[in-house]
PDB file of C-alpha atoms in Angstrom:
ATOM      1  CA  UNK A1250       0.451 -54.250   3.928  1.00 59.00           C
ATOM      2  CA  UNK A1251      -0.598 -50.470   3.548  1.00 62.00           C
ATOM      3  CA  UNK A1252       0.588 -47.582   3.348  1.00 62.00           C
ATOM      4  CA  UNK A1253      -0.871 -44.407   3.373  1.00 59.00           C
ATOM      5  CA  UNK A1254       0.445 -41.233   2.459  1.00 59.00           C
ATOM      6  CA  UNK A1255      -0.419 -38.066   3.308  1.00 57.00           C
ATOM      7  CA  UNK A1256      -0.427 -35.396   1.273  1.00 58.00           C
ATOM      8  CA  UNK A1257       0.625 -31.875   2.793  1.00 62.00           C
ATOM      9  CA  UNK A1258      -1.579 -29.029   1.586  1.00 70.00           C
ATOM     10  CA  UNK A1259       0.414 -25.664   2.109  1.00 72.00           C
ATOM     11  CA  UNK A1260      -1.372 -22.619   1.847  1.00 73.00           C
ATOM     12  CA  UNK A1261      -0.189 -18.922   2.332  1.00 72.00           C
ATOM     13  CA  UNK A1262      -1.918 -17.369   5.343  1.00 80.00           C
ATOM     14  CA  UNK A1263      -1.275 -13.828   6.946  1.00 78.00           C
ATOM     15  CA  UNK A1264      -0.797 -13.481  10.330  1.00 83.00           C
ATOM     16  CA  UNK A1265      -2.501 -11.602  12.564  1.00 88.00           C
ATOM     17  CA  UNK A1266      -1.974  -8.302  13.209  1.00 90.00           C
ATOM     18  CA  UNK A1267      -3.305  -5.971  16.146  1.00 94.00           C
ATOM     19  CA  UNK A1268      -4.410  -2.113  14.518  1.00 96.00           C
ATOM     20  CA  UNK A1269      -1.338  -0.009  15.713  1.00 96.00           C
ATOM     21  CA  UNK A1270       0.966  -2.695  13.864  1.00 96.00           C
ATOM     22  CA  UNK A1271      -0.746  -3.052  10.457  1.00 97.00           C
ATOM     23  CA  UNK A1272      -0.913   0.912   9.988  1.00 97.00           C
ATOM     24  CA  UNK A1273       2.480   1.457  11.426  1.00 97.00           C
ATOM     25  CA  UNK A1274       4.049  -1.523   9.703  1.00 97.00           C
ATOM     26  CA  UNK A1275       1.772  -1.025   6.675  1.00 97.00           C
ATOM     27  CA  UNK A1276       3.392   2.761   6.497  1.00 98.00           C
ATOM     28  CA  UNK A1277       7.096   1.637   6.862  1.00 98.00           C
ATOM     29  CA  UNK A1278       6.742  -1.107   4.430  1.00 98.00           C
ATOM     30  CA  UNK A1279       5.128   1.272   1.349  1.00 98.00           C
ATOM     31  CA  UNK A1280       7.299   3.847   2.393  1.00 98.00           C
ATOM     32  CA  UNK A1281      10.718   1.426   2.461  1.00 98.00           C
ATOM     33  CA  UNK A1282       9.366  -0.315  -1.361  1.00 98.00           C
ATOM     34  CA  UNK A1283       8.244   3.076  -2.739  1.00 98.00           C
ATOM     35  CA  UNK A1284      11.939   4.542  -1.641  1.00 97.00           C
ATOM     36  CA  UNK A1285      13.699   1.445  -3.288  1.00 98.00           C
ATOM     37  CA  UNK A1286      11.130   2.089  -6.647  1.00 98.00           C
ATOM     38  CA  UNK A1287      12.690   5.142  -6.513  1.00 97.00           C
ATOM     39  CA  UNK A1288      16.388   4.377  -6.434  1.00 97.00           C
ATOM     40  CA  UNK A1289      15.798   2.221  -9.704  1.00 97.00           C
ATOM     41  CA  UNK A1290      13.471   4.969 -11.328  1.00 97.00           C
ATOM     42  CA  UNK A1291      16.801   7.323 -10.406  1.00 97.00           C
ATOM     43  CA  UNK A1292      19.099   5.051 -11.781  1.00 97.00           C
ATOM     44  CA  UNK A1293      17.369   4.405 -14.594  1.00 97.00           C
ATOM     45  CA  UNK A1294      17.476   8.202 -15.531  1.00 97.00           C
ATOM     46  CA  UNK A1295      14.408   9.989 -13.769  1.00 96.00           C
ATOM     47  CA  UNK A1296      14.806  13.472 -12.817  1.00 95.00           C
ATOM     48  CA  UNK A1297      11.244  13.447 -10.352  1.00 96.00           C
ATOM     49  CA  UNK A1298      11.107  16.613 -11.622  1.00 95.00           C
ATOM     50  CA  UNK A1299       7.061  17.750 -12.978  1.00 92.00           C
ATOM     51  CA  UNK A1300       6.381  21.834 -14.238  1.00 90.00           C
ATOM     52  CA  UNK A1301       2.687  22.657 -12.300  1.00 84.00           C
ATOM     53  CA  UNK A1302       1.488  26.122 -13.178  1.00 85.00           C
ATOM     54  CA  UNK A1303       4.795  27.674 -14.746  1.00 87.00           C
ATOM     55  CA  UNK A1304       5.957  26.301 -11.125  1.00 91.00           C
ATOM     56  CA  UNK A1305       9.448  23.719 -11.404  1.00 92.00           C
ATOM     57  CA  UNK A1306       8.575  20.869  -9.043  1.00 91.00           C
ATOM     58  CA  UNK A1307      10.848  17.972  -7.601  1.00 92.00           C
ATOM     59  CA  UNK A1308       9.174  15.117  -6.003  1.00 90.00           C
ATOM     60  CA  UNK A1309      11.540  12.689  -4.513  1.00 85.00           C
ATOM     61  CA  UNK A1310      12.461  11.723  -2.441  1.00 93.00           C
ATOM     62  CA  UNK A1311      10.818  13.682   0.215  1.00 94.00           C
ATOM     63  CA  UNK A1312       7.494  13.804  -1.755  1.00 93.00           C
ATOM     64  CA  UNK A1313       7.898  10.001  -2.569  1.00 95.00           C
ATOM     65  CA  UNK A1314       7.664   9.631   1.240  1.00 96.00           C
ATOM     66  CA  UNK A1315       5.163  12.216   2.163  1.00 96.00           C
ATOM     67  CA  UNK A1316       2.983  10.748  -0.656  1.00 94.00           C
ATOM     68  CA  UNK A1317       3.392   6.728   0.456  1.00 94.00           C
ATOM     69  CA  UNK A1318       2.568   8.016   4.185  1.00 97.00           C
ATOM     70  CA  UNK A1319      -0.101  10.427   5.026  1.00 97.00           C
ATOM     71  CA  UNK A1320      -2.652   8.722   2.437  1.00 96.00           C
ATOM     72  CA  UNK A1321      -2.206   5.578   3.307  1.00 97.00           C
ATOM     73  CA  UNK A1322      -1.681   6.211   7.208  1.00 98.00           C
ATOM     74  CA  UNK A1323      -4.847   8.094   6.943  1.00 98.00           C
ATOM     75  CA  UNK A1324      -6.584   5.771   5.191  1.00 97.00           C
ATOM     76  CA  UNK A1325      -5.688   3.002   6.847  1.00 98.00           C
ATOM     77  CA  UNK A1326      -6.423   4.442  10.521  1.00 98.00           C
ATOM     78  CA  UNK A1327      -9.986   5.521   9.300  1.00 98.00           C
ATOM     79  CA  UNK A1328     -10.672   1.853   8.594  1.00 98.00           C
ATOM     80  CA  UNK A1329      -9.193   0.280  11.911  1.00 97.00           C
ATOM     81  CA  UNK A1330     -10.914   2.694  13.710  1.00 97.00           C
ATOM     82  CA  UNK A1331     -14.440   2.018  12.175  1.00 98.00           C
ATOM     83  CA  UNK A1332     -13.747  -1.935  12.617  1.00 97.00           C
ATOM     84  CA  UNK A1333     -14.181  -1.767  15.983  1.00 96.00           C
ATOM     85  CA  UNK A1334     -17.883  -1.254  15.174  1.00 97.00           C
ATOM     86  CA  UNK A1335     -18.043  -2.991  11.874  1.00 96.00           C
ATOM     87  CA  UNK A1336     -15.721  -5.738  10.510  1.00 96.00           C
ATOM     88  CA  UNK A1337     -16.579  -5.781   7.214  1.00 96.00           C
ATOM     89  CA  UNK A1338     -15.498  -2.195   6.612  1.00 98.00           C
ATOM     90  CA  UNK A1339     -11.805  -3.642   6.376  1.00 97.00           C
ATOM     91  CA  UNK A1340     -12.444  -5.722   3.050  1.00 97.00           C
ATOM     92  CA  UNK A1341     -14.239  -2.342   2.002  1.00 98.00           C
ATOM     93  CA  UNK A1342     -11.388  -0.568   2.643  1.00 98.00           C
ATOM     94  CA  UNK A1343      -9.379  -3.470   0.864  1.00 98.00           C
ATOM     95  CA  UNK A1344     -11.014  -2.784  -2.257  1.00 98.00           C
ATOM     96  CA  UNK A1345     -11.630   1.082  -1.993  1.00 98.00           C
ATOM     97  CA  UNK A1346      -7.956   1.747  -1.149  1.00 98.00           C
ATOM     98  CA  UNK A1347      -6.681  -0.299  -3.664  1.00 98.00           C
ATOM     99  CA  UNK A1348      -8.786   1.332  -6.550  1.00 98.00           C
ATOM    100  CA  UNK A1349      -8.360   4.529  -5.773  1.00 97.00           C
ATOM    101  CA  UNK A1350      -4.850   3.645  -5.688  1.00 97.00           C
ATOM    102  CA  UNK A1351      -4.796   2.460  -9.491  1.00 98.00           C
ATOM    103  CA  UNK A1352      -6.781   5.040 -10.050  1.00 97.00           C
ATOM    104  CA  UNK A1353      -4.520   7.349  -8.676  1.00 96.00           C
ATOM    105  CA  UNK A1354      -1.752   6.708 -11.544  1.00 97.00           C
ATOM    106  CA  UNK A1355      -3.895   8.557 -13.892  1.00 97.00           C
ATOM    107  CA  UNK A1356      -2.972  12.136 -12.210  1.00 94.00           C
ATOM    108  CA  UNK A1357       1.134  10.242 -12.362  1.00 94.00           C
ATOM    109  CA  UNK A1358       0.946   9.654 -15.658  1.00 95.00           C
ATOM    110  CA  UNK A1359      -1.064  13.207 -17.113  1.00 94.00           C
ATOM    111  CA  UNK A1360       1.864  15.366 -15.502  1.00 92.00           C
ATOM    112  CA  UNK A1361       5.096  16.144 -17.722  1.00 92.00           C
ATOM    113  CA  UNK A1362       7.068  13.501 -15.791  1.00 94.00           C
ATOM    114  CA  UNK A1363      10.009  12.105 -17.988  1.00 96.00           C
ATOM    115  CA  UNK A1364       9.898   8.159 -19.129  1.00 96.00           C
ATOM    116  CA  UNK A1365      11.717   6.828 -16.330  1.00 97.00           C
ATOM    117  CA  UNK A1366       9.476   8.954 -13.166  1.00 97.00           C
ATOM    118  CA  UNK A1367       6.317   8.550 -14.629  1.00 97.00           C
ATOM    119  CA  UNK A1368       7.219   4.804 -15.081  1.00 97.00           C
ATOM    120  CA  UNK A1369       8.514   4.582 -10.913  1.00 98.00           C
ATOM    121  CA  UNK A1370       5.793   6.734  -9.810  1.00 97.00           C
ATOM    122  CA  UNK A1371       3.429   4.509 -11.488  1.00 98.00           C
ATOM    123  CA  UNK A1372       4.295   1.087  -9.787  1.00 98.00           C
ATOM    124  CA  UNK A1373       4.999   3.156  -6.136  1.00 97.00           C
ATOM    125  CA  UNK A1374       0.955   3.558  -6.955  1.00 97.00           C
ATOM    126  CA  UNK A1375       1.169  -0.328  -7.507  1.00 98.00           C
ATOM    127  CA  UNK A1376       3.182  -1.129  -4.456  1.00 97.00           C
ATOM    128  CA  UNK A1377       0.271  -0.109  -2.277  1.00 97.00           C
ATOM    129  CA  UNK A1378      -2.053  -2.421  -3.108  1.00 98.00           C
ATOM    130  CA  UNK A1379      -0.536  -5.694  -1.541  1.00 97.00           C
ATOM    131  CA  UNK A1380       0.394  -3.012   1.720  1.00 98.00           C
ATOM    132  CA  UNK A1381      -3.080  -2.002   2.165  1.00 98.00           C
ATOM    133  CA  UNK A1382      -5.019  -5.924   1.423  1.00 97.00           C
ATOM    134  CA  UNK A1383      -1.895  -7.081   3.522  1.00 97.00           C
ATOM    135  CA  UNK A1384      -2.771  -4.873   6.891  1.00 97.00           C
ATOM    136  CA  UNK A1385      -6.687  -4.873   6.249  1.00 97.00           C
ATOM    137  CA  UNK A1386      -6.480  -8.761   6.385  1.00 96.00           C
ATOM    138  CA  UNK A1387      -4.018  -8.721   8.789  1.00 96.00           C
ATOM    139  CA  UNK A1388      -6.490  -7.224  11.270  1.00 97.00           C
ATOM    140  CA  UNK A1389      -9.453  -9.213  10.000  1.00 96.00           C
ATOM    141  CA  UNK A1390      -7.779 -11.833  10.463  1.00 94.00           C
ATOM    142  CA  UNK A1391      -7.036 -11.028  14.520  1.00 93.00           C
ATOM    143  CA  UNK A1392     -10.466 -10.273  14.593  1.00 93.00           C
ATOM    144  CA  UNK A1393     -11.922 -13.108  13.800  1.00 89.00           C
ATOM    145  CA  UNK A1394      -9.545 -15.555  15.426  1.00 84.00           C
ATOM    146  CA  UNK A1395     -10.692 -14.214  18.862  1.00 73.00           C
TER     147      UNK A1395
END
C-alpha cells in the first residue's frame, strides 16, 4: 500500500488590479491608515501643531489627508500612465516612491513637532510604503497576466 501526501504550498499573491483602482484604492487606503495613525498619535498626546517662520501651524487632520493624497495620487498616476509604454517603470516607481517616502521623515522629524506627532507623522511616512509596492504590483501584475 501507498500513500502519498501532498503537501500544500501557500503563498501570498496580490491580485490584479486595473490603473484607476490601484491609484484610487491606493489613495483611500493611505489616507484611511494615515487618519487612524493619527487618532492614536492624538490620543497619545500630539498637538499636530509645528512653528514655521514665527508662523503657528496645525497639521491634522486636514493636512494629514492633503499630505497622504496629492503625493501619492500624483505619484502614483505618473507611473500608471508611463506603464502603458514601459512596464518596468512600475517596480521603479516601487522603489523610488518608497525611498523618497523614508526619506521624507527627515523634514517630519527636523520640525518642532512634540514626541507624540513627530512619532505619528513618522510611521504615516511608513504606511505608504506597502500602499505604493501594493498598487505598483497590483498593476504589474494585470499586466502581465494578459
Amino acid at each position: 500500500m501507498t500513500t502519498t501526501t501532498a503537501s500544500a504550498t501557500r503563498s501570498l499573491t496580490l491580485p490584479a488590479l486595473n490603473r484607476p483602482v490601484a491609484v484610487l484604492g491606493g489613495v483611500v487606503a493611505a489616507v484611511v491608515a494615515n487618519l487612524i495613525v493619527w487618532g492614536i498619535g492624538a490620543a497619545a498626546g500630539g498637538s499636530f501643531i509645528t512653528t514655521d517662520g514665527g508662523k503657528v501651524m496645525d497639521v491634522a487632520p486636514g493636512g494629514v489627508i492633503f499630505m497622504s493624497t496629492v503625493p501619492l495620487l500624483i505619484g502614483l498616476t505618473v507611473a500608471v500612465l508611463v506603464s502603458y509604454l514601459w512596464t518596468g517603470v512600475l517596480r521603479v516607481a516601487a522603489v523610488v516612491g518608497s525611498l523618497l517616502s523614508i526619506a521624507t521623515i527627515a523634514m517630519t522629524v527636523d520640525a518642532d513637532f512634540d514626541t507624540a506627532s513627530t512619532i505619528a507623522l513618522s510611521v504615516m511616512h511608513v504606511v505608504l510604503v506597502p500602499v505604493i509596492v501594493v498598487a505598483l504590483e497590483g498593476v504589474r501584475r494585470s499586466i502581465t497576466t494578459r
